[in-house]
Short mmCIF file of C-alpha atoms in Angstrom, two decimals:
data_model
loop_
_atom_site.label_atom_id
_atom_site.label_comp_id
_atom_site.label_asym_id
_atom_site.label_seq_id
_atom_site.Cartn_x
_atom_site.Cartn_y
_atom_site.Cartn_z
CA UNK A 1 12.17 2.60 0.49
CA UNK A 2 13.06 -0.97 1.30
CA UNK A 3 16.02 -2.17 3.22
CA UNK A 4 19.19 -3.42 1.54
CA UNK A 5 18.92 -7.09 0.58
CA UNK A 6 22.53 -7.56 1.56
CA UNK A 7 21.66 -6.94 5.20
CA UNK A 8 18.50 -9.01 5.20
CA UNK A 9 15.50 -8.20 7.37
CA UNK A 10 16.07 -6.66 10.78
CA UNK A 11 15.22 -9.17 13.44
CA UNK A 12 15.77 -8.45 17.08
CA UNK A 13 17.98 -11.27 18.43
CA UNK A 14 16.78 -10.91 21.97
CA UNK A 15 13.21 -11.28 20.83
CA UNK A 16 14.00 -14.43 18.85
CA UNK A 17 15.58 -15.92 21.98
CA UNK A 18 12.44 -15.07 23.93
CA UNK A 19 10.30 -16.71 21.25
CA UNK A 20 12.40 -19.88 21.27
CA UNK A 21 12.40 -20.04 25.03
CA UNK A 22 8.64 -19.76 25.11
CA UNK A 23 6.96 -22.82 26.54
CA UNK A 24 3.69 -24.35 25.40
CA UNK A 25 1.83 -21.98 27.70
CA UNK A 26 2.13 -19.25 25.05
CA UNK A 27 2.00 -16.36 27.44
CA UNK A 28 2.42 -12.97 25.76
CA UNK A 29 5.95 -11.73 25.19
CA UNK A 30 6.55 -8.18 26.29
CA UNK A 31 8.85 -6.25 23.98
CA UNK A 32 10.10 -2.84 22.97
CA UNK A 33 11.44 -4.13 19.64
CA UNK A 34 8.96 -2.33 17.41
CA UNK A 35 11.43 -2.27 14.53
CA UNK A 36 11.73 -6.05 14.48
CA UNK A 37 10.43 -7.73 11.34
CA UNK A 38 7.87 -10.47 11.97
CA UNK A 39 9.27 -13.83 10.91
CA UNK A 40 7.23 -16.98 10.19
CA UNK A 41 8.31 -18.34 13.59
CA UNK A 42 6.35 -15.55 15.30
CA UNK A 43 2.99 -16.69 13.90
CA UNK A 44 0.49 -17.61 16.58
CA UNK A 45 2.30 -15.78 19.36
CA UNK A 46 0.87 -12.82 21.21
CA UNK A 47 3.25 -9.94 21.79
CA UNK A 48 2.91 -7.01 24.07
CA UNK A 49 4.38 -4.25 21.93
CA UNK A 50 5.37 -1.01 23.58
CA UNK A 51 3.81 2.09 22.01
CA UNK A 52 5.78 4.56 24.11
CA UNK A 53 3.20 4.52 26.86
CA UNK A 54 1.63 1.12 27.27
CA UNK A 55 2.10 -2.37 25.94
CA UNK A 56 -0.50 -3.26 23.32
CA UNK A 57 -1.54 -6.83 22.63
CA UNK A 58 -0.64 -7.94 19.13
CA UNK A 59 -1.62 -11.43 18.06
CA UNK A 60 0.54 -12.36 15.09
CA UNK A 61 -1.20 -14.02 12.16
CA UNK A 62 0.25 -15.42 8.97
CA UNK A 63 -0.62 -12.30 6.99
CA UNK A 64 1.56 -10.16 9.24
CA UNK A 65 4.82 -11.86 8.27
CA UNK A 66 7.20 -9.35 6.71
CA UNK A 67 5.69 -6.39 8.53
CA UNK A 68 7.21 -4.92 11.66
CA UNK A 69 5.81 -5.27 15.15
CA UNK A 70 5.50 -1.50 15.53
CA UNK A 71 3.04 -1.30 12.64
CA UNK A 72 0.43 -2.90 14.87
CA UNK A 73 0.86 -0.70 17.92
CA UNK A 74 -0.08 2.91 17.07
CA UNK A 75 1.93 5.52 18.95
CA UNK A 76 -0.36 8.50 18.52
CA UNK A 77 -3.70 9.36 20.04
CA UNK A 78 -5.82 11.58 17.88
CA UNK A 79 -9.07 12.59 19.49
CA UNK A 80 -10.20 14.84 16.68
CA UNK A 81 -9.91 18.57 16.29
CA UNK A 82 -11.83 20.93 18.54
CA UNK A 83 -15.26 21.66 17.14
CA UNK A 84 -15.98 25.17 15.85
CA UNK A 85 -18.11 26.02 18.87
CA UNK A 86 -15.47 24.98 21.39
CA UNK A 87 -12.82 26.97 19.57
CA UNK A 88 -15.00 30.10 19.62
CA UNK A 89 -15.67 29.88 23.34
CA UNK A 90 -12.02 29.98 24.23
CA UNK B 1 -10.59 1.46 -33.70
CA UNK B 2 -8.76 -1.69 -32.64
CA UNK B 3 -9.82 -3.39 -29.44
CA UNK B 4 -7.22 -4.90 -27.15
CA UNK B 5 -8.07 -6.81 -23.98
CA UNK B 6 -11.78 -6.15 -23.63
CA UNK B 7 -13.21 -2.66 -23.60
CA UNK B 8 -10.04 -0.77 -24.34
CA UNK B 9 -10.20 1.08 -27.65
CA UNK B 10 -7.04 3.16 -28.05
CA UNK B 11 -7.36 6.11 -30.43
CA UNK B 12 -5.58 6.95 -33.69
CA UNK B 13 -2.33 7.59 -31.88
CA UNK B 14 0.94 5.77 -32.22
CA UNK B 15 0.69 2.29 -30.68
CA UNK B 16 3.43 3.08 -28.17
CA UNK B 17 1.12 5.76 -26.79
CA UNK B 18 -2.25 4.13 -27.50
CA UNK B 19 -1.51 1.07 -25.39
CA UNK B 20 -1.16 3.30 -22.34
CA UNK B 21 -4.92 3.74 -22.33
CA UNK B 22 -5.07 0.28 -20.83
CA UNK B 23 -5.08 0.32 -17.02
CA UNK B 24 -1.80 -1.23 -15.99
CA UNK B 25 0.13 -0.33 -19.13
CA UNK B 26 2.37 2.70 -18.87
CA UNK B 27 5.32 3.92 -20.92
CA UNK B 28 7.63 1.07 -19.90
CA UNK B 29 5.09 -1.72 -20.28
CA UNK B 30 3.88 -0.37 -23.62
CA UNK B 31 7.32 -0.54 -25.17
CA UNK B 32 8.05 -3.90 -23.56
CA UNK B 33 4.90 -5.37 -25.09
CA UNK B 34 5.65 -3.98 -28.53
CA UNK B 35 9.24 -5.14 -28.30
CA UNK B 36 8.10 -8.66 -27.41
CA UNK B 37 5.71 -8.66 -30.39
CA UNK B 38 8.26 -7.12 -32.74
CA UNK B 39 5.98 -4.21 -33.65
CA UNK B 40 7.23 -0.70 -34.45
CA UNK B 41 5.92 1.61 -31.68
CA UNK B 42 5.71 4.58 -34.08
CA UNK B 43 3.04 2.81 -36.13
CA UNK B 44 -0.46 4.32 -35.81
CA UNK B 45 -2.90 2.11 -33.89
CA UNK B 46 -5.40 2.19 -36.74
CA UNK B 47 -2.73 0.81 -39.11
CA UNK B 48 -2.25 -2.31 -37.03
CA UNK B 49 -3.08 -5.50 -38.84
CA UNK B 50 -5.57 -7.94 -37.32
CA UNK B 51 -2.70 -10.30 -36.75
CA UNK B 52 -0.66 -7.72 -34.87
CA UNK B 53 -3.61 -6.80 -32.64
CA UNK B 54 -4.00 -10.47 -31.81
CA UNK B 55 -0.27 -10.70 -31.07
CA UNK B 56 -0.45 -7.76 -28.65
CA UNK B 57 -3.52 -9.19 -26.94
CA UNK B 58 -1.85 -12.56 -26.53
CA UNK B 59 1.31 -10.97 -25.14
CA UNK B 60 -0.65 -8.93 -22.58
CA UNK B 61 -2.75 -11.93 -21.62
CA UNK B 62 0.32 -14.01 -21.03
CA UNK B 63 2.79 -11.69 -19.34
CA UNK B 64 0.89 -8.77 -17.87
CA UNK B 65 -1.75 -8.10 -15.25
CA UNK B 66 -4.08 -5.37 -16.47
CA UNK B 67 -7.53 -3.81 -16.04
CA UNK B 68 -10.04 -5.59 -13.77
CA UNK B 69 -7.61 -8.19 -12.60
CA UNK B 70 -5.04 -5.57 -11.63
CA UNK B 71 -7.68 -3.44 -9.92
CA UNK B 72 -8.76 -6.47 -7.92
CA UNK B 73 -5.17 -7.22 -6.98
CA UNK B 74 -4.64 -3.68 -5.68
CA UNK B 75 -7.92 -3.78 -3.75
CA UNK B 76 -7.08 -7.09 -2.07
CA UNK B 77 -3.65 -5.79 -1.09
CA UNK B 78 -5.27 -2.80 0.60
CA UNK B 79 -7.92 -5.01 2.19
CA UNK B 80 -5.17 -7.19 3.61
CA UNK B 81 -3.51 -4.17 5.25
CA UNK B 82 -6.84 -3.23 6.79
CA UNK B 83 -7.58 -6.74 8.00
CA UNK B 84 -4.31 -7.26 9.83
CA UNK B 85 -4.76 -3.96 11.62
CA UNK B 86 -1.53 -2.41 10.44
CA UNK B 87 -0.78 1.29 10.50
CA UNK B 88 -0.96 1.50 6.72
CA UNK B 89 -4.38 -0.18 6.77
CA UNK B 90 -5.55 2.38 9.30
CA UNK B 91 -4.42 5.23 7.03
CA UNK B 92 -6.29 3.69 4.13
CA UNK B 93 -9.43 3.43 6.24
CA UNK B 94 -9.20 7.08 7.18
CA UNK B 95 -8.43 8.17 3.63
CA UNK B 96 -5.13 9.72 4.58
CA UNK B 97 -1.71 9.22 2.98
CA UNK B 98 -0.22 5.88 4.01
CA UNK B 99 3.46 6.47 3.43
CA UNK B 100 4.38 9.00 6.06
CA UNK B 101 3.71 12.17 4.06
CA UNK B 102 2.84 15.37 5.86
CA UNK B 103 -0.82 16.18 6.32
CA UNK B 104 -0.57 19.61 7.89
CA UNK B 105 -0.61 20.96 4.35
CA UNK B 106 -1.01 19.24 1.00
CA UNK B 107 -2.16 15.58 0.88
CA UNK B 108 -5.13 16.88 -1.14
CA UNK B 109 -5.21 13.81 -3.38
CA UNK B 110 -6.12 11.64 -0.42
CA UNK B 111 -8.09 14.14 1.62
CA UNK B 112 -10.17 15.55 -1.22
CA UNK B 113 -11.22 19.17 -1.65
CA UNK B 114 -10.37 21.57 1.16
CA UNK B 115 -12.98 21.92 3.90
CA UNK B 116 -12.45 25.43 5.18
CA UNK B 117 -13.51 26.06 8.73
CA UNK B 118 -14.32 29.45 10.22
CA UNK B 119 -12.17 30.52 13.12
CA UNK B 120 -8.46 30.01 13.50
CA UNK B 121 -8.62 26.41 14.69
CA UNK B 122 -9.24 24.09 11.78
CA UNK B 123 -11.79 21.34 12.26
CA UNK B 124 -11.93 18.11 10.37
CA UNK B 125 -13.69 14.88 11.23
CA UNK B 126 -12.18 11.62 10.20
#
C-alpha cells in the first residue's frame, strides 16, 4: 500500500541537512532514519544505516531512488534451521 | 481459430473471455480493448471478421504491453530489486514472499510443495 500523494514522500529533514552540509570529502553519514525515502540528492553518498544493532554501509545508486534506506540494511539474522541430527540430539 | 498478437489462439468463447488467454490481458483490459475497437464482447471469437481481428491486434499493439514484452518487463523489475540489494530483491532470491506475508504457515505459492521433516523441529534450507 503506497503512501498518500497528498503528503508526499517521507524524507527525514535532519538527514537532508546532513547531506547538504556534507563536504567534498564524502565521508559516510551515520543515520537511524531507515524510514526515509531516498531522494535524487542522495545518489553517490554512502550512508551508515542502523539495523538495530550495527550501522551497515549503504552506497546509494541511481536505481535506489524512491526506495527507503531501511530496505538496504536487513534487521534479521537467519542462520538456518537446526539440522535434523542436531534436533534429535537435544 | 483467430490469432491475435503472435501465438495466442483464443478458443470458441466469447471475445470478452477469449482475449484473456493473452498474457497481460485480464477482465478489465479485455473489455477496454473491445470498447476501444467498438466490438461487442458477447460475440464469439470464431465469428470475428478478419477486419475486427486486425483492429484488436492493432489496439493491443498500440496501447498494451502483453506476452513476451510484459514478461521481460516483470523480469527486469525483479532483477533491478536484486541488483540494488534491497530487501525485496533478497526475498525474490530466496524464493520467499516479498511483501511481508507470514511464512510460518502458508506461503506455499512461493515456497513450493511442503518439505516435511521428521522430528518436532522443522528444517528447511534456503
